[in-house]
Short mmCIF file of C-alpha atoms and ligand atoms in Angstrom, two decimals:
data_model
loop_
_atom_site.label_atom_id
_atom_site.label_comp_id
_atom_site.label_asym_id
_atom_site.label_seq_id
_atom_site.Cartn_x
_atom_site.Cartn_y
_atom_site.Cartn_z
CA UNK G 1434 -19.53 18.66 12.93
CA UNK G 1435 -16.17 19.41 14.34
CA UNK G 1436 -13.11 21.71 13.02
CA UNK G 1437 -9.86 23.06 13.80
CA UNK G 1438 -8.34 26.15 13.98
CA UNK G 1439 -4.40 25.40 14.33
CA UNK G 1440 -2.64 28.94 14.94
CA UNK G 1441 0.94 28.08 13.30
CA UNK G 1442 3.79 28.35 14.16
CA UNK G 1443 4.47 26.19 17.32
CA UNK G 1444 7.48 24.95 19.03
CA UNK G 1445 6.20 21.53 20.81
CA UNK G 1446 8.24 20.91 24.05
CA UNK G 1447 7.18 18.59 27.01
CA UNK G 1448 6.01 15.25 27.70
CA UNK G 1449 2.87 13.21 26.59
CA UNK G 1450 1.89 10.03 27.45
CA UNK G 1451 1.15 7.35 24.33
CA UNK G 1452 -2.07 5.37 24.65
CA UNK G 1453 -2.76 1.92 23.91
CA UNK G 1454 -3.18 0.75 20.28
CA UNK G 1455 -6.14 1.25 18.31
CA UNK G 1456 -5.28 -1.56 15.70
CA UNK G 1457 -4.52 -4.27 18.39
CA UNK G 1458 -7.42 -3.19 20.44
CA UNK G 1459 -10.33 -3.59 17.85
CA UNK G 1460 -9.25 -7.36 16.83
CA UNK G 1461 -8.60 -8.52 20.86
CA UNK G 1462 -12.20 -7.02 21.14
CA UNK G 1463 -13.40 -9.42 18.53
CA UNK G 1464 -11.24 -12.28 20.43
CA UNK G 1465 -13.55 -11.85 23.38
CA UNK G 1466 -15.92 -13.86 21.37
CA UNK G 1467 -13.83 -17.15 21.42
CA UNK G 1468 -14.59 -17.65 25.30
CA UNK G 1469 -18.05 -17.49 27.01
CA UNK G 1470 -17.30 -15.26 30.02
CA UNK G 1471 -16.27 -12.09 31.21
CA UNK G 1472 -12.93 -10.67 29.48
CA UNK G 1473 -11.41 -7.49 31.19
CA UNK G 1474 -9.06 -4.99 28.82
CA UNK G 1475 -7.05 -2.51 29.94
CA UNK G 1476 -5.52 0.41 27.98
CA UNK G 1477 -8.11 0.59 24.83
CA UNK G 1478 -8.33 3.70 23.88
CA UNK G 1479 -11.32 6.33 23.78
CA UNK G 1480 -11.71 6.57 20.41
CA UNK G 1481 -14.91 6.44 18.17
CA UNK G 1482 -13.92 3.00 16.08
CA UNK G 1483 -13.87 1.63 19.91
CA UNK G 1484 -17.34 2.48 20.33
CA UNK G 1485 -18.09 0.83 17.10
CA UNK G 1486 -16.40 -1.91 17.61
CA UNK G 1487 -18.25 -1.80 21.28
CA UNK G 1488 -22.03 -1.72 19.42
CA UNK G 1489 -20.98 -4.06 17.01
CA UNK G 1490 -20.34 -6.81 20.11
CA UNK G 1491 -23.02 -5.53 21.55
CA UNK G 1492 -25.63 -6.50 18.86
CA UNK G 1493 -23.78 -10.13 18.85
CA UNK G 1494 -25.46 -10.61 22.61
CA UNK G 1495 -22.08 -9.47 24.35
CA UNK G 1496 -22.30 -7.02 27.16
CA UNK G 1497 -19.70 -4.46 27.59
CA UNK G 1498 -18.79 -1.72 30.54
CA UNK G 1499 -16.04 0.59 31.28
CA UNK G 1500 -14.83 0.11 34.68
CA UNK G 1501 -13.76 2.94 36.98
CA UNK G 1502 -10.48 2.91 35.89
CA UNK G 1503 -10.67 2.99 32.21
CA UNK G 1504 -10.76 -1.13 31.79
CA UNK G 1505 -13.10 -2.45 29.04
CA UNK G 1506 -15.02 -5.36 30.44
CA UNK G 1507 -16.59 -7.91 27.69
CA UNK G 1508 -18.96 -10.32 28.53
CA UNK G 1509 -19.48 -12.86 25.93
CA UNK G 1510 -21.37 -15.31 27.75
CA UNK G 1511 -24.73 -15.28 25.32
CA UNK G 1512 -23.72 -14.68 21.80
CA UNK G 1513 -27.09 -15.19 19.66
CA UNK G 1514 -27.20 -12.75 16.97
CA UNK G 1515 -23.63 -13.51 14.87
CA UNK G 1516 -24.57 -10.50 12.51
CA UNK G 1517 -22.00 -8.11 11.51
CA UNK G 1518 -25.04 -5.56 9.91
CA UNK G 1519 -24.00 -3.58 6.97
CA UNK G 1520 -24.97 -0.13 9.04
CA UNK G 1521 -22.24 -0.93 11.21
CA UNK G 1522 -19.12 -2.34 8.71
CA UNK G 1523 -19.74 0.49 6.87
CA UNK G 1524 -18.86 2.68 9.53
CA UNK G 1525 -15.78 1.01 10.15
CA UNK G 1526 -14.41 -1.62 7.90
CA UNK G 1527 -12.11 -3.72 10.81
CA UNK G 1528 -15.87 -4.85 12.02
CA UNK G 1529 -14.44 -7.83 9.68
CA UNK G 1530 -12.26 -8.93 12.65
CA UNK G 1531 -15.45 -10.57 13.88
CA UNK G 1532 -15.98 -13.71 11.15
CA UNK G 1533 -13.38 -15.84 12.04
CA UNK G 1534 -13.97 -15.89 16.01
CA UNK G 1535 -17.81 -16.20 15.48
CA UNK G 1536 -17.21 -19.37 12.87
CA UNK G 1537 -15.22 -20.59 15.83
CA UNK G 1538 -17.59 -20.20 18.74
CA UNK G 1539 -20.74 -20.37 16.66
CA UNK G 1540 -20.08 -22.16 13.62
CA UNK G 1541 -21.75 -20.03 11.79
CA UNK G 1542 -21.34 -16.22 11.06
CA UNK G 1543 -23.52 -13.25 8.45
CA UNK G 1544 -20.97 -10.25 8.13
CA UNK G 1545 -21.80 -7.28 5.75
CA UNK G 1546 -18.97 -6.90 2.97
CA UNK G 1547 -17.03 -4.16 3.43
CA UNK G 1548 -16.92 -1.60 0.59
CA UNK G 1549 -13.94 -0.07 -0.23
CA UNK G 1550 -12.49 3.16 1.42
CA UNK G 1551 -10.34 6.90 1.21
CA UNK G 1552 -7.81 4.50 0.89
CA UNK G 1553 -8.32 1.99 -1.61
CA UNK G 1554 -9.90 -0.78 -2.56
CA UNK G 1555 -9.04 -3.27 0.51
CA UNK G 1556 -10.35 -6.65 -0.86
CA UNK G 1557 -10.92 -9.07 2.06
CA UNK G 1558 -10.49 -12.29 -0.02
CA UNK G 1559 -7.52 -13.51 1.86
CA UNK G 1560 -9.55 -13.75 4.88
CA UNK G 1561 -12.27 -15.40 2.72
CA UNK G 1562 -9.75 -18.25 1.51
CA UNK G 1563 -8.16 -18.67 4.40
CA UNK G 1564 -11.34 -19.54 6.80
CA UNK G 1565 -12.03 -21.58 3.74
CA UNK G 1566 -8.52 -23.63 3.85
CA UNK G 1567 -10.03 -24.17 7.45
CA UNK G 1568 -13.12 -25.77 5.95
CA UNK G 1569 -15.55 -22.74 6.27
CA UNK G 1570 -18.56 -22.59 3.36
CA UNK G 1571 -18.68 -18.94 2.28
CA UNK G 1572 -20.93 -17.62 -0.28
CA UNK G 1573 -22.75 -14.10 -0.67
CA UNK G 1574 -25.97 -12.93 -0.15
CA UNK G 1575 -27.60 -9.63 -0.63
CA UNK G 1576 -23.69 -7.94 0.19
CA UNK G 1577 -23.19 -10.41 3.58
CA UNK G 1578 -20.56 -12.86 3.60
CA UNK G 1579 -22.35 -15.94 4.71
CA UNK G 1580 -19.96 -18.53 6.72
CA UNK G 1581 -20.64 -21.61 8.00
CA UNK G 1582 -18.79 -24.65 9.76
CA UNK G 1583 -21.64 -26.71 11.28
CA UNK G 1584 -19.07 -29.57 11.89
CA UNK G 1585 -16.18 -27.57 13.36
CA UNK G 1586 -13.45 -26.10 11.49
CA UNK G 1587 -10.24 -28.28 10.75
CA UNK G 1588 -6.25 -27.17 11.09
CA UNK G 1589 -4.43 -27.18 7.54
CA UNK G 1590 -1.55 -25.49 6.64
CA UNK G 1591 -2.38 -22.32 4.93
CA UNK G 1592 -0.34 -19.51 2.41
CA UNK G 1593 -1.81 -16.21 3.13
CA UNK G 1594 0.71 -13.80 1.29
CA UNK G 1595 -1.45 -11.37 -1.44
CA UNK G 1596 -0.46 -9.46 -4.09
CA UNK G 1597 0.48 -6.67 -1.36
CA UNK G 1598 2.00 -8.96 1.01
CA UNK G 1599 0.70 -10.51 4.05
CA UNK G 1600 -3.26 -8.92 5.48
CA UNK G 1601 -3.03 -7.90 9.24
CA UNK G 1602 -6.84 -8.49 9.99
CA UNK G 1603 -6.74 -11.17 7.67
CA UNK G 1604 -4.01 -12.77 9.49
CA UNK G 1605 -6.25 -11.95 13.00
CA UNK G 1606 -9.36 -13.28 11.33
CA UNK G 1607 -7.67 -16.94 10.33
CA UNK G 1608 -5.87 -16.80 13.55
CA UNK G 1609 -8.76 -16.49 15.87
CA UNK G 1610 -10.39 -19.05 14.01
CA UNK G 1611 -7.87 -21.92 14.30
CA UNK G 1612 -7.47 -22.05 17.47
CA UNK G 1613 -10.73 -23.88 17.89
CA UNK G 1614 -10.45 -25.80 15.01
CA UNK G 1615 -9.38 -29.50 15.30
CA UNK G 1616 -5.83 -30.37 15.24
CA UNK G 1617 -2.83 -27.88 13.95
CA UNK G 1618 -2.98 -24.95 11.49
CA UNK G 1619 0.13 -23.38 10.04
CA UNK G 1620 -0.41 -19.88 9.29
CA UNK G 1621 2.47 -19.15 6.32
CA UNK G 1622 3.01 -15.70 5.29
CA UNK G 1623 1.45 -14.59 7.94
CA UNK G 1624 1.34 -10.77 9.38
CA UNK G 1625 4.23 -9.96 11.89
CA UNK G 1626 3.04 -6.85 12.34
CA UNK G 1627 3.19 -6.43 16.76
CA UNK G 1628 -0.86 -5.58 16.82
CA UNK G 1629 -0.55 -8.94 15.22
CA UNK G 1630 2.27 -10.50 18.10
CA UNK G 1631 -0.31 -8.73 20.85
CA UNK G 1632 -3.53 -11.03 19.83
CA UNK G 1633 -1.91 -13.68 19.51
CA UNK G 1634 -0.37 -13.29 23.07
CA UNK G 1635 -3.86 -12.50 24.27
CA UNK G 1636 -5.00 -15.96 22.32
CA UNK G 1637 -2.23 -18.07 24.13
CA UNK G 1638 -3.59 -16.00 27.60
CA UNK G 1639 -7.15 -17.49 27.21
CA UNK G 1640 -5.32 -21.00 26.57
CA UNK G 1641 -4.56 -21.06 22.79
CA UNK G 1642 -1.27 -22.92 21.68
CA UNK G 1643 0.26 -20.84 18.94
CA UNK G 1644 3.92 -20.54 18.59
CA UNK G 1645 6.00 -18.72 15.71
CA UNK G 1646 4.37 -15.68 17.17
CA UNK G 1647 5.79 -12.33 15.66
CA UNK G 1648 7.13 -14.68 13.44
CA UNK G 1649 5.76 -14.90 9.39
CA UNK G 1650 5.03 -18.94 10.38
CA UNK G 1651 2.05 -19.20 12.97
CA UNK G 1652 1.46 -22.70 14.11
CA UNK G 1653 -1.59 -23.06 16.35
CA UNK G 1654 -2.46 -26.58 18.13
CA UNK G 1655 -6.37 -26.39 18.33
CA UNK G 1656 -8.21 -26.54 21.49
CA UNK G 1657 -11.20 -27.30 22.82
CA UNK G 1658 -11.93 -24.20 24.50
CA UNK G 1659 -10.71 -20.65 25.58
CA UNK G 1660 -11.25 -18.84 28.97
CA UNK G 1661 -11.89 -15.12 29.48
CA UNK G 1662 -9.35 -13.55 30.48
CA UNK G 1663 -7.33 -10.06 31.67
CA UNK G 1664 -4.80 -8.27 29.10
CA UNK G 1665 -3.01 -5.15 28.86
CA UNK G 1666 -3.54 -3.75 25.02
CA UNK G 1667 0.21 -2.59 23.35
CA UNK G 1668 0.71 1.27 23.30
CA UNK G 1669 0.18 2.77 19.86
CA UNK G 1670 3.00 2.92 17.82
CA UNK G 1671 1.46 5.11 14.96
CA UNK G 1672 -0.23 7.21 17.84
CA UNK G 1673 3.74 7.49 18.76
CA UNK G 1674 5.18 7.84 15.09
CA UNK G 1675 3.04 10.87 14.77
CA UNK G 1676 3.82 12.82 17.78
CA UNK G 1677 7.40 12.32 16.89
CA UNK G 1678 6.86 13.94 13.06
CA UNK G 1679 5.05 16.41 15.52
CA UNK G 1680 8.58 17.50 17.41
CA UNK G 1681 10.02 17.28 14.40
CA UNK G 1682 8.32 19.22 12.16
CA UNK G 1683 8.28 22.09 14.98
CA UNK G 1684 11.88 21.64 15.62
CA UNK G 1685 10.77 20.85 18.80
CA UNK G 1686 11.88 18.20 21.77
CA UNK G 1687 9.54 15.79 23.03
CA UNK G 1688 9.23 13.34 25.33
CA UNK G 1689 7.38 10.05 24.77
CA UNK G 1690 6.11 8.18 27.83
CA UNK G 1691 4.61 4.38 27.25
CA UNK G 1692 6.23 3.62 23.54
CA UNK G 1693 7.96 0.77 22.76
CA UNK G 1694 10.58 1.71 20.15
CA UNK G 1695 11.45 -1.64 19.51
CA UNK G 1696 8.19 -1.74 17.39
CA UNK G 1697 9.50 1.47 15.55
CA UNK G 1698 13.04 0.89 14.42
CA UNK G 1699 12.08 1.34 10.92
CA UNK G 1700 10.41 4.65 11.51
CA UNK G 1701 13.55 5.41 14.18
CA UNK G 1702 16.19 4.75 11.69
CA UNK G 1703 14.07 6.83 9.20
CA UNK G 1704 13.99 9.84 11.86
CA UNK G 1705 17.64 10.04 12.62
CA UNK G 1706 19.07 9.75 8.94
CA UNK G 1707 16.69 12.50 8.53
CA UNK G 1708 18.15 14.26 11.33
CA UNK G 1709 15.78 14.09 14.36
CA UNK G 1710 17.22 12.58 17.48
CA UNK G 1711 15.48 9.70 18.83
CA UNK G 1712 16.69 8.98 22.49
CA UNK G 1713 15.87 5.62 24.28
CA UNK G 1714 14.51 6.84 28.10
CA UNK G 1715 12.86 3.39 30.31
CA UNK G 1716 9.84 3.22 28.82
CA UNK G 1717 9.59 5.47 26.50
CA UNK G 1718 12.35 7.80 24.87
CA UNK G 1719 12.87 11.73 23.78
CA UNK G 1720 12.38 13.39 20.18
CA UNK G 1721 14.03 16.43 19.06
CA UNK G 1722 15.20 18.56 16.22
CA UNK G 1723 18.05 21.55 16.30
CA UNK G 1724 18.96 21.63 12.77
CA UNK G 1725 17.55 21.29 9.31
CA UNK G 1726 15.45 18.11 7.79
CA UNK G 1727 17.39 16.31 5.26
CA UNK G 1728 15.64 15.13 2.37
CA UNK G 1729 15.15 10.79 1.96
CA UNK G 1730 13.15 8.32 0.34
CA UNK G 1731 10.28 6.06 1.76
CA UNK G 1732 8.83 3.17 0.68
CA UNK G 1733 6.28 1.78 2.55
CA UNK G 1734 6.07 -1.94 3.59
CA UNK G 1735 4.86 -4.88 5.79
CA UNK G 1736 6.18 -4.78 9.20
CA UNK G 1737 9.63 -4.68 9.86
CA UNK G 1738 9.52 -2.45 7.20
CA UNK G 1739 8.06 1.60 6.92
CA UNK G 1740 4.56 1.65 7.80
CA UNK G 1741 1.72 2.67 5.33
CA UNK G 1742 -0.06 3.99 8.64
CA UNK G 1743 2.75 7.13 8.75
CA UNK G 1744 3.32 7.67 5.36
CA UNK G 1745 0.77 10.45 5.49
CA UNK G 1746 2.72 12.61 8.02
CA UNK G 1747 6.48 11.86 7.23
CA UNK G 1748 4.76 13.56 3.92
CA UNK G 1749 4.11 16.27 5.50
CA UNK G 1750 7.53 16.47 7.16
CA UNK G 1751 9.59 15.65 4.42
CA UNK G 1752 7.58 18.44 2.71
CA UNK G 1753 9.89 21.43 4.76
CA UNK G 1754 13.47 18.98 4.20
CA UNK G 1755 15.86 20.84 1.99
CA UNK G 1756 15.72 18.74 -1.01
CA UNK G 1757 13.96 16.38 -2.80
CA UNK G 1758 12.54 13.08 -1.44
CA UNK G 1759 10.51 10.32 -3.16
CA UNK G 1760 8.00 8.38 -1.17
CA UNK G 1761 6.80 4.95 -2.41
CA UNK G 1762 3.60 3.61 -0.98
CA UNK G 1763 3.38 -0.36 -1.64
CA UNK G 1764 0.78 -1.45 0.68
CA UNK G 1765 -2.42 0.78 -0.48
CA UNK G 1766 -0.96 2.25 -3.88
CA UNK G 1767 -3.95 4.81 -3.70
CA UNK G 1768 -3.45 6.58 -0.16
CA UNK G 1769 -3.01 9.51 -1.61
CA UNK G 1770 -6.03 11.67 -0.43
CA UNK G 1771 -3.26 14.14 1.53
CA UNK G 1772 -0.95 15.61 -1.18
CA UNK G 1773 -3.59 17.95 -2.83
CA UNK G 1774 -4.46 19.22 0.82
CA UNK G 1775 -0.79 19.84 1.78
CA UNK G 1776 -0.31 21.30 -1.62
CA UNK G 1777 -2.77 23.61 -0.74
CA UNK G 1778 -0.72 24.37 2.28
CA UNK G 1779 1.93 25.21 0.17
CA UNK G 1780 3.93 21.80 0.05
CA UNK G 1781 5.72 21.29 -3.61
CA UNK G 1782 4.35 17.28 -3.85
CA UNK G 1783 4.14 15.60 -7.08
CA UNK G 1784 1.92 12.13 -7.77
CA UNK G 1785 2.47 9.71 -10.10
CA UNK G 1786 0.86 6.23 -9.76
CA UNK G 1787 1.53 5.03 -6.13
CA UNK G 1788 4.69 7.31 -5.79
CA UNK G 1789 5.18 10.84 -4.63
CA UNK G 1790 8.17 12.99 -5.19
CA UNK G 1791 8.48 15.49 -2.35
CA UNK G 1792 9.94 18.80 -3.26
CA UNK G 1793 11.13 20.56 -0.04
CA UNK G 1794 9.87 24.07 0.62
CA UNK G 1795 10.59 26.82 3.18
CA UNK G 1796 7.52 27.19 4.84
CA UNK G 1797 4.10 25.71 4.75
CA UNK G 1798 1.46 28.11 4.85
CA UNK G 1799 -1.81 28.07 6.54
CA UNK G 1800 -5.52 27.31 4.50
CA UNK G 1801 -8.28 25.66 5.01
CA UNK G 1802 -8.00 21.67 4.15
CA UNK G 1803 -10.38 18.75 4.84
CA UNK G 1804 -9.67 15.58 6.50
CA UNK G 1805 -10.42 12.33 4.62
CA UNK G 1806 -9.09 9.67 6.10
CA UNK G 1807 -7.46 9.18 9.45
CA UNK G 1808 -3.84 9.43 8.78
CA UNK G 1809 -4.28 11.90 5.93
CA UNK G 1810 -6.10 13.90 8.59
CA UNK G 1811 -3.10 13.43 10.95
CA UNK G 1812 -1.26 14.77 8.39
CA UNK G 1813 -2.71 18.04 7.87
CA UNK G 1814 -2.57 18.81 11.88
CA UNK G 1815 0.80 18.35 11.39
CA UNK G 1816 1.18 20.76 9.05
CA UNK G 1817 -0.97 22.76 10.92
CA UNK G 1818 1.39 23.62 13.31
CA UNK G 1819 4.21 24.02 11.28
CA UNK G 1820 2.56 26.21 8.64
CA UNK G 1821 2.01 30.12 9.10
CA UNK G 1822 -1.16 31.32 9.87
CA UNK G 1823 -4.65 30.20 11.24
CA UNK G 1824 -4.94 26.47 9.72
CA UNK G 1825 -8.62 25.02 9.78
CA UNK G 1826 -9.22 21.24 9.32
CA UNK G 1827 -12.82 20.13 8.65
CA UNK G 1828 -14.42 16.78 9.08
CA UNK G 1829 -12.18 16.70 12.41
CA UNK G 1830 -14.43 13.28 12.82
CA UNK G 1831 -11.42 11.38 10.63
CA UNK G 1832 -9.02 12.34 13.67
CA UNK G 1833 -11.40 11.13 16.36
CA UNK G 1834 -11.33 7.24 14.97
CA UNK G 1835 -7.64 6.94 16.01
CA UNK G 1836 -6.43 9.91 18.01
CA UNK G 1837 -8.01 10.06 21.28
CA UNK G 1838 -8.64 14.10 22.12
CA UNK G 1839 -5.42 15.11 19.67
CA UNK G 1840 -5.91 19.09 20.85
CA UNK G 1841 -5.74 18.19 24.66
CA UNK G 1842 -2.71 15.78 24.31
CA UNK G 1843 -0.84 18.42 22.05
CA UNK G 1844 -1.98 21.74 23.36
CA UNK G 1845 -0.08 21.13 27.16
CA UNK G 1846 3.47 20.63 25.30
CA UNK G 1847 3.18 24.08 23.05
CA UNK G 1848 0.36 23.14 19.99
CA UNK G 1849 -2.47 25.97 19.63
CA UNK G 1850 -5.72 23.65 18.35
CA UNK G 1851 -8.93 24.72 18.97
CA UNK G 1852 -12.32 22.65 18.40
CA UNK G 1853 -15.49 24.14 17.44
CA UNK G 1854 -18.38 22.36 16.88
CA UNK G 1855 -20.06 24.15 13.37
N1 LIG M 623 -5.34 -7.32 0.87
C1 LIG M 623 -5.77 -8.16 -0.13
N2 LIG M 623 -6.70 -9.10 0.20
C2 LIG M 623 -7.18 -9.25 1.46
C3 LIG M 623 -6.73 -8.40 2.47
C4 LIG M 623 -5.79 -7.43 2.14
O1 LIG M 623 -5.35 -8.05 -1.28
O2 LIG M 623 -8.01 -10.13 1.68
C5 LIG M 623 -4.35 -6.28 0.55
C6 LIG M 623 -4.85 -4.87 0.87
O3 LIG M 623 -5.64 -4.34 -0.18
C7 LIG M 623 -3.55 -4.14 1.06
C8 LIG M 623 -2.67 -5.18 1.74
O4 LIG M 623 -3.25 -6.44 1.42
O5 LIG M 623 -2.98 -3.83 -0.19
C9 LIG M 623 -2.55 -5.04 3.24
O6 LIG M 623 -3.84 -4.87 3.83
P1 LIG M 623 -4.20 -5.44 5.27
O7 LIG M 623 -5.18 -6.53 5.11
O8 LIG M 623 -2.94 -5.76 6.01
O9 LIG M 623 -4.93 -4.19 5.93
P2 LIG M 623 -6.03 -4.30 7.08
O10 LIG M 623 -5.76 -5.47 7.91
O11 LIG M 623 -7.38 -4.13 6.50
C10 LIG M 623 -4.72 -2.97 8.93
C11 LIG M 623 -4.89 -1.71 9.70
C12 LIG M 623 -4.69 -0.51 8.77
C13 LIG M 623 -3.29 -0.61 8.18
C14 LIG M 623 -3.11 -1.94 7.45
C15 LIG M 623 -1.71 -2.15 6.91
C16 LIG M 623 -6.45 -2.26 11.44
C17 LIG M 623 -7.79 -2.08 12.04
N3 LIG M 623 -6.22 -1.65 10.28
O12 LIG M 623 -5.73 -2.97 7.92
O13 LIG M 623 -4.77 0.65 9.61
O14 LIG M 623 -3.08 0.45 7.28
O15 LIG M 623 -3.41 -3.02 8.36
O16 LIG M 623 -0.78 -2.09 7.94
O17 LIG M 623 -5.60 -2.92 12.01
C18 LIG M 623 -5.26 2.89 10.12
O18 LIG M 623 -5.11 2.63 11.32
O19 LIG M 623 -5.34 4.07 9.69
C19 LIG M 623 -5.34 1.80 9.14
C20 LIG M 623 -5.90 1.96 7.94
#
């Protein structure tokens, strides 16, 4: 098993290069399934809930190779197995992306219930209703949801807002489903968030006919059939929220190549009234820090708004802002695994229910913390090389499902990580 040691404290300065999304790659994987053919994706990242993702397909009948130059080929043509086994959804709970394309190809699909997680409970019975609305049968069995549409799935107009708002992969899972069902399907409430915007884009590629898209109202004309087809995955715009806490929790300047800020204006706004510079550059833009964090509140919501994926490490930087800040997370009230590490760090944090209040210190100080979910993990590497002293991260395997080789994209701009494998 992997760890850390993050020698503290750094100045970042330079330029890395932000790779393609992690959350829009793993549900355009799943989309492959809609067409029988060969699909080629560029830009999906190296990252471990990839390879799951990858075996997952794989045990559906789909064949899968990494070209040359990085592109992820998916060929879907046999698809005879559509299992999603508990041994794999276990490992990685977005395996649920795969129900609603396999009802549509197959009519039929078994897919292991995801438990819960580090950060909550994460119901999926949004997705459940919704393929339902479509005229799905769903029951359990043994922990597998059990789906079936023998007859084809048919368009309806559908509410999918939850108690938390609208469901990303819930939205993905309906989504992929209707556009092979017969006649139109309006998707209300629907997730805007752009991982969202990028597979439906994809969808439309392969010959789908949704419109509304980044919109809240998806309406998708059914179709016959999709073709396989070629697509450039979104960069990752948590991958770039974080290396942007990164600069500015090490008062450092930064440049991002390959971000799209336009997907980050709520995190950009949050930056500068924080006082971090955000400057727009082609395609990507520069991040810096001269003077002291100013303390502000965060509440996390659906996209436009703050998102739940960053709360973790604006935590961590609003930890060393002079003043107090609260943070409000209203998406999974329970992702909370980080403050006792970053206490431990010497961060002044304070829980109570789904809200935080951030007492700004000095310094953070180095100890030894453990990783427990991704972003919480993110979090702590932050800190890492902000706080004083030899840091050291275990379970370093939370870091690896969305941040593709974190040490060698941070070490060439000023970071000191080291891996070791224990
Ligand atoms: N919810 C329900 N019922 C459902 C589905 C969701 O009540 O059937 C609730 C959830 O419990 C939560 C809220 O709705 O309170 C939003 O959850 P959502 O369904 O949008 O989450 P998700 O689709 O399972 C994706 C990302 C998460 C990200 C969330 C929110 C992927 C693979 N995962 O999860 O990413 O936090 O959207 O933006 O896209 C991460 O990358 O670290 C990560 C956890």
């Amino acid at each position: 098993m992997d760890i850390f040691h993050i020698e503290g404290p750094v100045r970042l300065s330079g330029s890395v290069s932000i790779n393609g999304s992690k959350n829009a790659s793993l549900p355009i994987m799943a989309a492959a399934i809609l067409a029988s053919g060969k699909s080629v994706l560029s830009a999906v990242p190296h990252l471990s809930d990839i390879s799951v993702c990858g075996e997952l397909l794989t045990r559906l009948g789909c064949k899968l190779a990494r070209g040359p130059n990085g592109d992820l080929s998916i060929d879907s043509t046999v698809i005879d197995n559509p299992v999603g086994e508990y041994e794999i959804v276990r490992r990685m709970r977005a395996s649920i992306c795969i129900l609603g394309p396999l009802l549509g190809r197959c009519g039929r699909a078994e897919v292991s219930m995801p438990g819960g997680c580090a950060i909550g409970d994460r119901p999926v019975n949004l997705h459940l209703r919704g393929l339902q609305e479509l005229g799905a049968r769903i029951h359990l069995k043994n922990g597998y949801i059990i789906a079936e549409a023998p007859n084809g799935l048919r368009g309806k107009d559908i509410f999918m807002g939850g108690p938390f708002g609208s469901t990303v992969l819930g939205t993905a899972n309906v989504l992929m489903a209707a556009t092979l069902a017969k006649g139109r399907t309006v998707i209300e409430s629907a997730a805007c968030e752009p991982e969202v915007a990028d597979l439906a884009n994809l969808l439309n590629k392969m010959g789908a006919k949704i419109s509304g898209i980044g919109s809240p109202r998806l309406i998708i004309e059914g179709v016959k059939e999709l073709q396989p087809t070629r697509f450039e995955v979104i960069p990752d715009r948590i991958e770039a929220g974080t290396f942007m806490v990164a600069a500015a929790m090490t008062a450092g300047e930064v440049r991002l190549r390959n971000c799209r800020l336009d997907d980050m204006m709520a995190v950009v706004d949050k930056l500068r009234s924080i006082g971090v510079t955000v400057e727009r550059q082609d395609k990507g833009c520069v991040v810096a820090r001269s003077g002291s964090i100013k303390a502000s509140n965060i509440t996390t919501l659906p996209y436009p708004g703050f998102p739940t994926d960053l709360q973790a490490q604006f935590m961590a930087l609003l930890s060393l802002a002079e003043g107090n800040s609260v943070i409000i997370e209203k998406i999974f009230p329970d992702r909370f695994m980080h403050v006792a590490e970053l206490n431990r760090m010497a961060a002044d944090l304070h829980k109570e229910g789904p809200i935080v209040i951030v007492a700004g210190v000095k310094k953070l100080v180095a100890a030894p913390v453990m990783a427990s979910d991704l972003r919480a993990s993110a979090a702590l590497v932050l800190a890492g090389l902000a706080a004083e002293g030899t840091t050291i991260v275990s379970r370093v395997y939370h870091i690896d499902r969305g941040y593709e080789k974190i040490e060698e994209r941070l070490n060439p701009v000023g970071a000191k990580i080291i891996r070791e494998d224990i």
